[in-house]
Coordinates of C-alpha atoms in Angstrom, one line a residue:
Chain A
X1 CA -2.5 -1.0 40.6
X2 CA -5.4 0.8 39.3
X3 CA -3.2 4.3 39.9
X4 CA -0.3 2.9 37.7
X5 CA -2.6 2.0 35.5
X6 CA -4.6 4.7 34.6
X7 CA -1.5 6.7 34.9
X8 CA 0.6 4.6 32.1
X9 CA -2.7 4.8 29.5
X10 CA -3.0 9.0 30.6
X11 CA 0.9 9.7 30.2
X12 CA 1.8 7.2 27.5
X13 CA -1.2 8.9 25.3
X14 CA -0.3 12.5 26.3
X15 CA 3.3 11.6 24.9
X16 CA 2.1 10.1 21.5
X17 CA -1.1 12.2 20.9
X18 CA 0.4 14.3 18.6
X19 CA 1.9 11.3 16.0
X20 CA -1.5 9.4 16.8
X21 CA -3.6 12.4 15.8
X22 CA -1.5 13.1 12.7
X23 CA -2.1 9.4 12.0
X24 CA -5.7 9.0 12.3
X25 CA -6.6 12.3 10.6
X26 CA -4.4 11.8 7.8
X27 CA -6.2 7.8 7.7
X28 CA -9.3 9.8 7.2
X29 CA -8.0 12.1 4.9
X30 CA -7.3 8.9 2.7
X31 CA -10.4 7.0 3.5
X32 CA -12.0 10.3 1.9
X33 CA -10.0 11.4 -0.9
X34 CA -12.7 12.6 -2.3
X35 CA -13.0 15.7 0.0
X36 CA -10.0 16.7 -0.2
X37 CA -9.3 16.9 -3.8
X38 CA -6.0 14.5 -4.8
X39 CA -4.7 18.1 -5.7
X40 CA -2.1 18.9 -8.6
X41 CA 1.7 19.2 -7.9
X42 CA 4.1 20.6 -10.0
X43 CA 6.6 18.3 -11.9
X44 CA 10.1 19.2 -13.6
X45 CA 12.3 16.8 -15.2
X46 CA 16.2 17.4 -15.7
X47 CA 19.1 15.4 -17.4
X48 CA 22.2 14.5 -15.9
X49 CA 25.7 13.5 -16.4
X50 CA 26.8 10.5 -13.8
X51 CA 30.7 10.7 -12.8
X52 CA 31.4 8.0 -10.5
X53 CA 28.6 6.5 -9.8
X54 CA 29.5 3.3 -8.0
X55 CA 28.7 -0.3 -9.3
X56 CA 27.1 -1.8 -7.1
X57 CA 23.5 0.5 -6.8
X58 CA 22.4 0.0 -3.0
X59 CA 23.1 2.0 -0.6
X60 CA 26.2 3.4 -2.0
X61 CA 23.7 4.5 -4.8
X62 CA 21.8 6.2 -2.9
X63 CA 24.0 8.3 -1.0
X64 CA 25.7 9.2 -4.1
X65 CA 22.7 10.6 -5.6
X66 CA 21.8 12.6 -2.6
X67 CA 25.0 13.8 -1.9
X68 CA 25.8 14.8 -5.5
X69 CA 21.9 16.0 -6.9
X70 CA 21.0 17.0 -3.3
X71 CA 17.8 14.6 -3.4
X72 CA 16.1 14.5 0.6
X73 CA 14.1 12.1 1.5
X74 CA 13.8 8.5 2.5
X75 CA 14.9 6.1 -0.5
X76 CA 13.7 2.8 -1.5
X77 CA 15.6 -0.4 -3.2
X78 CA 16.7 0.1 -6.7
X79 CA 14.6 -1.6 -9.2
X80 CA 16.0 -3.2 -12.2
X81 CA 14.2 -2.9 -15.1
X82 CA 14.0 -5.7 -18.3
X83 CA 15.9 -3.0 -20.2
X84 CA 18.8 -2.4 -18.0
X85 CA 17.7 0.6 -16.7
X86 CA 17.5 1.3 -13.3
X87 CA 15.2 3.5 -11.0
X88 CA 15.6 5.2 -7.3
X89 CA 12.9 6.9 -6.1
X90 CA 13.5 9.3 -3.0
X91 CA 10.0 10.3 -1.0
X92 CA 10.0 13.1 1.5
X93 CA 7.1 15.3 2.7
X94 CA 5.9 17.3 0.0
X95 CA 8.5 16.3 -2.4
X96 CA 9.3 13.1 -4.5
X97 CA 12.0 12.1 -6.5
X98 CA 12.1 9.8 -9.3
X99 CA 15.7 8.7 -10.9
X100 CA 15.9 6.4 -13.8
X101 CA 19.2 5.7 -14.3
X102 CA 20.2 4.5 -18.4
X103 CA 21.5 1.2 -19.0
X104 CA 25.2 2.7 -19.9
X105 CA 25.0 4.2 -16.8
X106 CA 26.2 7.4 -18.1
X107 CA 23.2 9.7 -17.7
X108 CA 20.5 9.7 -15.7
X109 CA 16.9 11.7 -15.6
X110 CA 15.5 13.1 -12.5
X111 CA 12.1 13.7 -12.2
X112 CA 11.1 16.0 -8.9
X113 CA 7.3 16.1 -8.2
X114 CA 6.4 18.7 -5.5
X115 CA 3.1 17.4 -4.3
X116 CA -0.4 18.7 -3.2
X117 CA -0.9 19.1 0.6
X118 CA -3.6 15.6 0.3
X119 CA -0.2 13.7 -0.2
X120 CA 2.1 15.6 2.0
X121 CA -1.1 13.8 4.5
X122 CA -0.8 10.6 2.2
X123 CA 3.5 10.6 2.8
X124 CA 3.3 11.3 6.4
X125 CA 0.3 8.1 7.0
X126 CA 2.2 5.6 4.4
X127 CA 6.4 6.1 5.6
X128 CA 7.1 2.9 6.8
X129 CA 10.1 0.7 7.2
X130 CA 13.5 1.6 8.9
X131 CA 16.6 2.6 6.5
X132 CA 16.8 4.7 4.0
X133 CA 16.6 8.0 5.0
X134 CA 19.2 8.2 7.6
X135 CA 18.7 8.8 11.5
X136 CA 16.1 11.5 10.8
X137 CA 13.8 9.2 8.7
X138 CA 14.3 6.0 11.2
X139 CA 13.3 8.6 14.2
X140 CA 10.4 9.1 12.2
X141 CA 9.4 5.3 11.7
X142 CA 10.5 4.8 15.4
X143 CA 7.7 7.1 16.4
X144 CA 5.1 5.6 14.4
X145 CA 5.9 2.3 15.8
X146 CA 5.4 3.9 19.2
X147 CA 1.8 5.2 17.9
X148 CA 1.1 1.3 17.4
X149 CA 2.1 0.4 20.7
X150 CA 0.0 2.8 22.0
X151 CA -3.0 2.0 20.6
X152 CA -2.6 -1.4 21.8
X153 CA -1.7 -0.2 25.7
X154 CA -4.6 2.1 25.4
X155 CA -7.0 -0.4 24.4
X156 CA -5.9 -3.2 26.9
X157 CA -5.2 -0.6 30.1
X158 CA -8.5 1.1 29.0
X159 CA -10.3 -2.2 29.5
X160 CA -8.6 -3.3 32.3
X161 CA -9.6 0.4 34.1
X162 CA -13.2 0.1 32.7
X163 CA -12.9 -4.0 34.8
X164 CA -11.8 -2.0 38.0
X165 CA -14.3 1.0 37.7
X166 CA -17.3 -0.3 36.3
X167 CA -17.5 -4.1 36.4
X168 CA -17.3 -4.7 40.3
X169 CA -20.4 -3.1 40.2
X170 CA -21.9 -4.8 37.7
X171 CA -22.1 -3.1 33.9
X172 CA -24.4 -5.1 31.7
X173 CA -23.9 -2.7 28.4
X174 CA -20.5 -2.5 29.0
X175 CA -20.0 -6.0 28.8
X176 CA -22.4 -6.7 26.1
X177 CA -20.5 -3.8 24.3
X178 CA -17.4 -5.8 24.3
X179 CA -18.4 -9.0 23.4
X180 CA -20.5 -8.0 20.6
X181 CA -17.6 -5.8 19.0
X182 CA -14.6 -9.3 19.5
X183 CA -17.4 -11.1 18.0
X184 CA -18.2 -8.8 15.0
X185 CA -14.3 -8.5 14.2
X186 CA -14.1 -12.1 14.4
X187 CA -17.2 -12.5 12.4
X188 CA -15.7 -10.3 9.4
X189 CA -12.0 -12.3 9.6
X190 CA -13.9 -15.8 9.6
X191 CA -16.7 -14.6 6.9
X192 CA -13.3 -13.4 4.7
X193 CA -11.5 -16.5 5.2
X194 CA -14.6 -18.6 3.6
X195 CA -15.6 -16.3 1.2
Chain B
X1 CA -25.5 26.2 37.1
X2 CA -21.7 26.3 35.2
X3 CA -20.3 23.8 37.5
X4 CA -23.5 21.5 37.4
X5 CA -23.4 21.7 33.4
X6 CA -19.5 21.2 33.4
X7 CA -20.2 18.3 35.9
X8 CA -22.7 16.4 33.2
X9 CA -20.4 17.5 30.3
X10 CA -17.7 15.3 32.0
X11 CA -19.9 12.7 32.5
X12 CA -21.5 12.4 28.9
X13 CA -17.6 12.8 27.6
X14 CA -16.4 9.5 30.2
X15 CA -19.5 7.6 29.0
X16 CA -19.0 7.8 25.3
X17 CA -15.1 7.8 26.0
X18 CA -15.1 4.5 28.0
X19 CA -18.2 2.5 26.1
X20 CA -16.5 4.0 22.4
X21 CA -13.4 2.2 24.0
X22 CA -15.0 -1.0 24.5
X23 CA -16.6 -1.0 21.0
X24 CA -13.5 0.1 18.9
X25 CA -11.1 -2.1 21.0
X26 CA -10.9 -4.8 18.7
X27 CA -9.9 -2.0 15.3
X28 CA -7.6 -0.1 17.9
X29 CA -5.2 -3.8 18.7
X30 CA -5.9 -4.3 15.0
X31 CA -4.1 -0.8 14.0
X32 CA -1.6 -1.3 16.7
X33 CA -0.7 -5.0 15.2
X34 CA -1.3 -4.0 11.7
X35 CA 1.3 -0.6 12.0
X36 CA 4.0 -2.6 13.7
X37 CA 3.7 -5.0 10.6
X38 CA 4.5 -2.6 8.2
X39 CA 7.5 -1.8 9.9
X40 CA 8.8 -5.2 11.1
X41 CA 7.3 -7.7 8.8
X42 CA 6.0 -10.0 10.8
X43 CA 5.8 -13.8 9.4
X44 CA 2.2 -14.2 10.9
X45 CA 0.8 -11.7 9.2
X46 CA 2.0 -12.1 5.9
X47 CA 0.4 -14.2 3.0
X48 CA -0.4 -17.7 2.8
X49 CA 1.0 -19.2 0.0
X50 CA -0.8 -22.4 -0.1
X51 CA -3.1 -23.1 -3.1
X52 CA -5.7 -25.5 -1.3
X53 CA -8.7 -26.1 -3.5
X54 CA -8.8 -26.6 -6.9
X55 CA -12.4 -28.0 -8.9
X56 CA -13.3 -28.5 -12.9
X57 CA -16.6 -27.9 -14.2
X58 CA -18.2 -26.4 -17.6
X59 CA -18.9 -23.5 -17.6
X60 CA -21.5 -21.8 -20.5
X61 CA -20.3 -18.9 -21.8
X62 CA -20.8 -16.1 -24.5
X63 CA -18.0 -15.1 -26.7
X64 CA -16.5 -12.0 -26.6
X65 CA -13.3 -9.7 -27.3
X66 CA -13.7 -7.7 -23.9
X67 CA -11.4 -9.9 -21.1
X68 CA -13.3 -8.0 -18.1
X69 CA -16.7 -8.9 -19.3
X70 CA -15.7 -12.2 -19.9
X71 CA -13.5 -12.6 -16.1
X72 CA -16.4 -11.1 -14.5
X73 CA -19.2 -13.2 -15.9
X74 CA -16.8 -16.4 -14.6
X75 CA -16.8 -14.8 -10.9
X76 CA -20.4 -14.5 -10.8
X77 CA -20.9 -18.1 -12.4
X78 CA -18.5 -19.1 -9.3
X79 CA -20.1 -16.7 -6.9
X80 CA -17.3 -15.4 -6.0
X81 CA -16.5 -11.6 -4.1
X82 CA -14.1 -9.9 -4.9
X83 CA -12.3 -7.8 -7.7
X84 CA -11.4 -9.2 -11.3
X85 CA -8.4 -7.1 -11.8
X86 CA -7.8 -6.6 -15.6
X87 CA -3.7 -7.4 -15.4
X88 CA -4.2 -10.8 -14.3
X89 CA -6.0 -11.1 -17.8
X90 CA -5.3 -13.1 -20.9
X91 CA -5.6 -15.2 -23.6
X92 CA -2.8 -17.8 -24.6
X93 CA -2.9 -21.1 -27.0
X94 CA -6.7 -20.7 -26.4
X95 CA -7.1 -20.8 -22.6
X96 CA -8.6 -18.0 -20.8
X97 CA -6.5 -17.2 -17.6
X98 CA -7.8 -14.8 -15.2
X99 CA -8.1 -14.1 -11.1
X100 CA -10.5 -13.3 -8.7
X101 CA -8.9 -11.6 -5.5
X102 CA -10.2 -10.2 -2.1
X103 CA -8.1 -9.7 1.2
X104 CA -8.8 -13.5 2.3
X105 CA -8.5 -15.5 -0.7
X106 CA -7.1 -15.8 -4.4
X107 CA -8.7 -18.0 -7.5
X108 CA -6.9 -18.6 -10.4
X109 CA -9.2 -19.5 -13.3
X110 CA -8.2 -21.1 -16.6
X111 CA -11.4 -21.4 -18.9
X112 CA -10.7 -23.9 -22.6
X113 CA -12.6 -21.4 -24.7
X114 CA -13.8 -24.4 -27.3
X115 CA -14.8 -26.4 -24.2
X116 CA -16.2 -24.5 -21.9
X117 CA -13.8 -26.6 -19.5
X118 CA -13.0 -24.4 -16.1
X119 CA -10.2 -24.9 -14.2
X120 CA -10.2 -22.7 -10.7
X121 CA -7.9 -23.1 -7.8
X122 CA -8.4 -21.6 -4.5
X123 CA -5.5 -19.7 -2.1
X124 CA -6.5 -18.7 1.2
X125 CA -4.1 -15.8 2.8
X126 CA -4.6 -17.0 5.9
X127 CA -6.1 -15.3 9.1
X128 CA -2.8 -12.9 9.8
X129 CA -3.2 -11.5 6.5
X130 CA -6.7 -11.2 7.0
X131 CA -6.1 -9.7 10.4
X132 CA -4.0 -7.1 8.9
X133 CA -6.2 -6.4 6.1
X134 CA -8.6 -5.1 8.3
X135 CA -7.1 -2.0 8.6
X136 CA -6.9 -1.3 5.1
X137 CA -10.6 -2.5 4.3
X138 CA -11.8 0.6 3.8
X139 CA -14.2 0.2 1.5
X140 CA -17.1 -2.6 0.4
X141 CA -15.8 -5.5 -1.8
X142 CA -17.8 -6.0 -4.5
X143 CA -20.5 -8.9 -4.1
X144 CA -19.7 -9.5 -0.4
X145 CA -22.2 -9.8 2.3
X146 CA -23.5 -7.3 4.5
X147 CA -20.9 -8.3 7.6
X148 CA -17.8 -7.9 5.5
X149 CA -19.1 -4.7 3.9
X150 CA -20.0 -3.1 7.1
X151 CA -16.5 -3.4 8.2
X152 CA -15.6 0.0 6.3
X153 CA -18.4 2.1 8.6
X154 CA -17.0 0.4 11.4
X155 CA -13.6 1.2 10.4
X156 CA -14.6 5.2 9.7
X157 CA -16.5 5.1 13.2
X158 CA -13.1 3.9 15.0
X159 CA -11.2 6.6 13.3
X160 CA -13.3 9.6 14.4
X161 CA -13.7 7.5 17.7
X162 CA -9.5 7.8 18.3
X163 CA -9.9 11.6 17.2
X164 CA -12.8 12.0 20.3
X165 CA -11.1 10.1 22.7
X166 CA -7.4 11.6 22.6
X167 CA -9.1 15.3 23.0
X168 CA -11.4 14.5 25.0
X169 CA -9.0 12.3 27.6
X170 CA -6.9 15.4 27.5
X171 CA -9.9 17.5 28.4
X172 CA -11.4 15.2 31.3
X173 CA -7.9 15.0 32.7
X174 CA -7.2 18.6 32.8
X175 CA -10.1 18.8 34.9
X176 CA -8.1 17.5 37.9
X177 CA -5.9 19.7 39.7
X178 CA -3.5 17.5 41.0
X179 CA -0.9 16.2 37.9
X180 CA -2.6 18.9 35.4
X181 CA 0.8 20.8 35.8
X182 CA 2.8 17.9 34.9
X183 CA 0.2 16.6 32.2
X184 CA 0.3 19.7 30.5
X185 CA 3.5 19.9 30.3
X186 CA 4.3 16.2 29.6
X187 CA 1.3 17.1 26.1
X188 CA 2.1 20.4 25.1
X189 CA 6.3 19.4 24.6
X190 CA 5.3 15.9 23.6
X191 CA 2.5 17.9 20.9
X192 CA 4.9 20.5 19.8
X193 CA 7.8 18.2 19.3
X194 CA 5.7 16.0 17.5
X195 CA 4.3 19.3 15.2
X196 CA 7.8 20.9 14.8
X197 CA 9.0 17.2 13.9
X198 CA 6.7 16.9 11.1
X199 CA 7.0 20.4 9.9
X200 CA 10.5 19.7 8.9
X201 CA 10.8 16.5 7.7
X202 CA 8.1 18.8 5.2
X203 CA 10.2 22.0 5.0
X204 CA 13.9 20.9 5.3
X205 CA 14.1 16.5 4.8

C-alpha cells in the first residue's frame, strides 16, 4: 500500500509539475507585482464595418468575430451595455481583444492590446472556466483543473506516507506540525467569519 | 566525503520536504478546492446571501463633502475591518449610504445626516466563501487582527514551499536507480508538453 502510494503522489506530480510550477510562480509573480513591473503593452484601435453579424450575440457572435477579424483567444459573455452597445472581449496569452459593438449594429471598434510579459504570467494564472475558446482553450482549463487535483492528492498521500514512515515510530514535531497549521487555517476562517 | 555530503543533502531536502508538507497542507487542499471552484462553481463555496444582523444607534459625526472620510470614520465608530470601497458611496434624500466589506462579511450602512441615526446591517458569506478566499488573501486587511493578517506570509511561505518541494521531490527521486528511467521520462515529456503547450497558446492562440 505504501508502494502504490508513494508511487501515485511521485508520478501524478512528475506529470503535472510543469502546469503546477507555471501556476505557483506566476501566483507569486502576482502576489509581487511590484517586482516585476506591470509593464506597458502596446494598444491599436481600428473601425469596422459588420456584414452579417447574427442577431442573437452568443456564441454565434463570437465565432463570427473570430472567423471574420481573425481575433484568438478564449471569449467571454457579451455584455450589454445601458446604451445598447455591446462588448466581446477575447483574452489570449500576450494578446487581448476588446470589441464594442454600436447600438445599430453596423460598425464596430476593436481594440487589440498586446501585453507586457507580467500579464502574459497574470493570463496564464487567471484562465478559468471551460468554453469559449474552443478545444484548445478547454485543454487548457482541463489541465489546470488537474493542477488542483494534484495539490490535493499530494497533500493527502503525502500525509498518509509521512503516517507510514514516520509516525509508527513515534514523531512528536511532525504531529505538532500538523495540528498547529489545521488549527491556524481554521483559526483565520472562524476569526473572518466573526469579524 | 561526496557521497557522505550527498547523503545529508538528501536528508536535510526530505526533512524540510516532508515537515513543509505538513505545515502547508491545509493552503495546498485550500488551492486544490479553491482552483476547481473557479472552474466548476461549486454552490458551497459561493456567497451567502443572507443579511443576518442588523442594529440602530447614533452615531456623532463631523460634516463633510469628502464620502471616504466620512464612510471610514463610520467603520472605525463600528470597529469594523475591512475596506470602505468608494463606489458603494452616496448621498440621496439626505441619507448617507455606504459599505464595509472583507472576504467574510458585508455591512451596509445608512447614516440620517440631520440625526445622526445609523442604520447597519450585517451579511456573512459564509465559511465556503471564506474557505475560498483564502487563496486570494494575499494581503493584510486593513484594521484586522494579527491572525487574519498573518495569513498573507503564510500564503507567500506555501507558495515558495510548492516551488521547493516539486524540484526538490524530483531531485531526491532521481537519486534512486530503479524507476529514474521511467520517472525521467514520465517529467521531462510531461515538462516539455506542458512548456510547448503554453508557448503556443502565447505565440499562435
Amino acid at each position: 500500500m505504501y508502494t502504490l502510494i508513494r508511487k501515485v503522489h511521485v508520478y501524478s506530480g512528475f506529470s503535472i509539475a510543469g502546469f503546477l510550477l507555471m501556476y505557483f510562480l506566476t501566483g507569486f509573480m502576482l502576489t509581487h507585482h511590484q517586482w516585476f513591473g506591470e509593464g506597458e503593452g502596446k494598444e491599436e484601435e481600428k473601425t469596422v464595418q459588420l456584414e452579417a453579424l447574427p442577431e442573437v450575440l452568443g456564441k454565434e457572435g463570437i465565432s463570427y468575430f473570430r472567423e471574420t477579424f481573425y481575433l484568438k483567444g478564449k471569449a467571454e459573455r457579451p455584455q450589454y451595455r445601458d446604451n445598447g452597445e455591446v462588448m466581446l472581449e477575447y483574452q489570449k496569452p500576450g494578446t487581448r481583444y476588446e470589441v464594442l459593438i454600436a447600438p445599430d449594429r453596423q460598425t464596430a471598434k476593436i481594440h487589440t492590446f498586446h501585453e507586457s510579459a507580467y500579464d502574459v504570467g497574470v493570463v496564464l494564472h487567471r484562465m478559468h472556466g471551460y468554453g469559449g475558446g474552443g478545444l484548445l482553450y478547454d485543454v487548457y482549463i482541463f489541465m489546470m483543473d488537474l493542477s488542483s487535483l494534484s495539490l490535493i492528492l499530494f497533500a493527502v498521500t503525502g500525509v498518509f506516507l509521512w503516517l507510514k514512515l514516520k509516525l509508527s515510530k513515534g514523531d512528536p514535531l511532525g504531529i505538532a506540525l500538523l495540528v498547529l497549521s489545521i488549527g491556524y487555517t481554521i483559526g483565520v476562517m472562524y476569526a473572518l467569519l466573526l469579524a | 566525503m561526496a557521497t557522505g555530503m550527498n547523503t545529508r543533502l538528501k536528508n536535510w531536502l526530505l526533512t524540510i520536504h516532508l515537515y513543509g508538507g505538513l505545515i502547508f497542507f491545509p493552503y495546498l487542499v485550500i488551492f486544490g478546492l479553491s482552483g476547481l471552484h473557479l472552474n466548476h462553481d461549486f454552490a458551497v463555496f459561493q456567497e451567502q446571501q443572507i443579511w443576518e444582523t442588523q442594529e440602530t444607534q447614533h452615531f456623532t459625526f463631523t460634516h463633510t463633502e469628502d464620502k471616504q472620510i466620512l464612510a471610514d470614520s463610520i467603520k472605525h465608530a463600528l470597529g469594523l475591518i475591512g475596506w470602505a470601497p468608494w463606489w458603494d458611496q452616496y448621498e440621496k434624500d439626505g441619507i448617507f449610504y455606504n459599505s464595509v466589506i472583507h472576504f467574510g462579511a458585508e455591512y451596509r450602512m445608512e447614516l440620517t445626516l440631520a440625526t445622526g441615526k445609523l442604520q447597519w446591517r450585517r451579511r456573512s458569506k459564509g465559511w465556503g466563501h471564506v474557505l475560498h478566499s483564502l487563496h486570494f488573501l494575499g494581503e493584510g486587511i486593513p484594521q484586522a487582527s494579527l491572525l487574519i493578517n498573518s495569513w498573507q506570509y503564510y500564503q507567500h511561505a506555501s507558495v515558495l514551499y510548492v516551488i521547493f518541494a516539486v524540484l526538490s521531490g524530483l531531485w531526491l527521486f532521481l537519486r534512486r536507480k530503479t524507476e529514474r528511467v521511467l520517472g525521467l521520462w514520465v517529467a521531462g515529456i510531461a515538462f516539455s508538453a506542458s512548456l510547448f503547450y503554453m508557448l503556443y497558446l502565447y505565440l499562435i492562440g
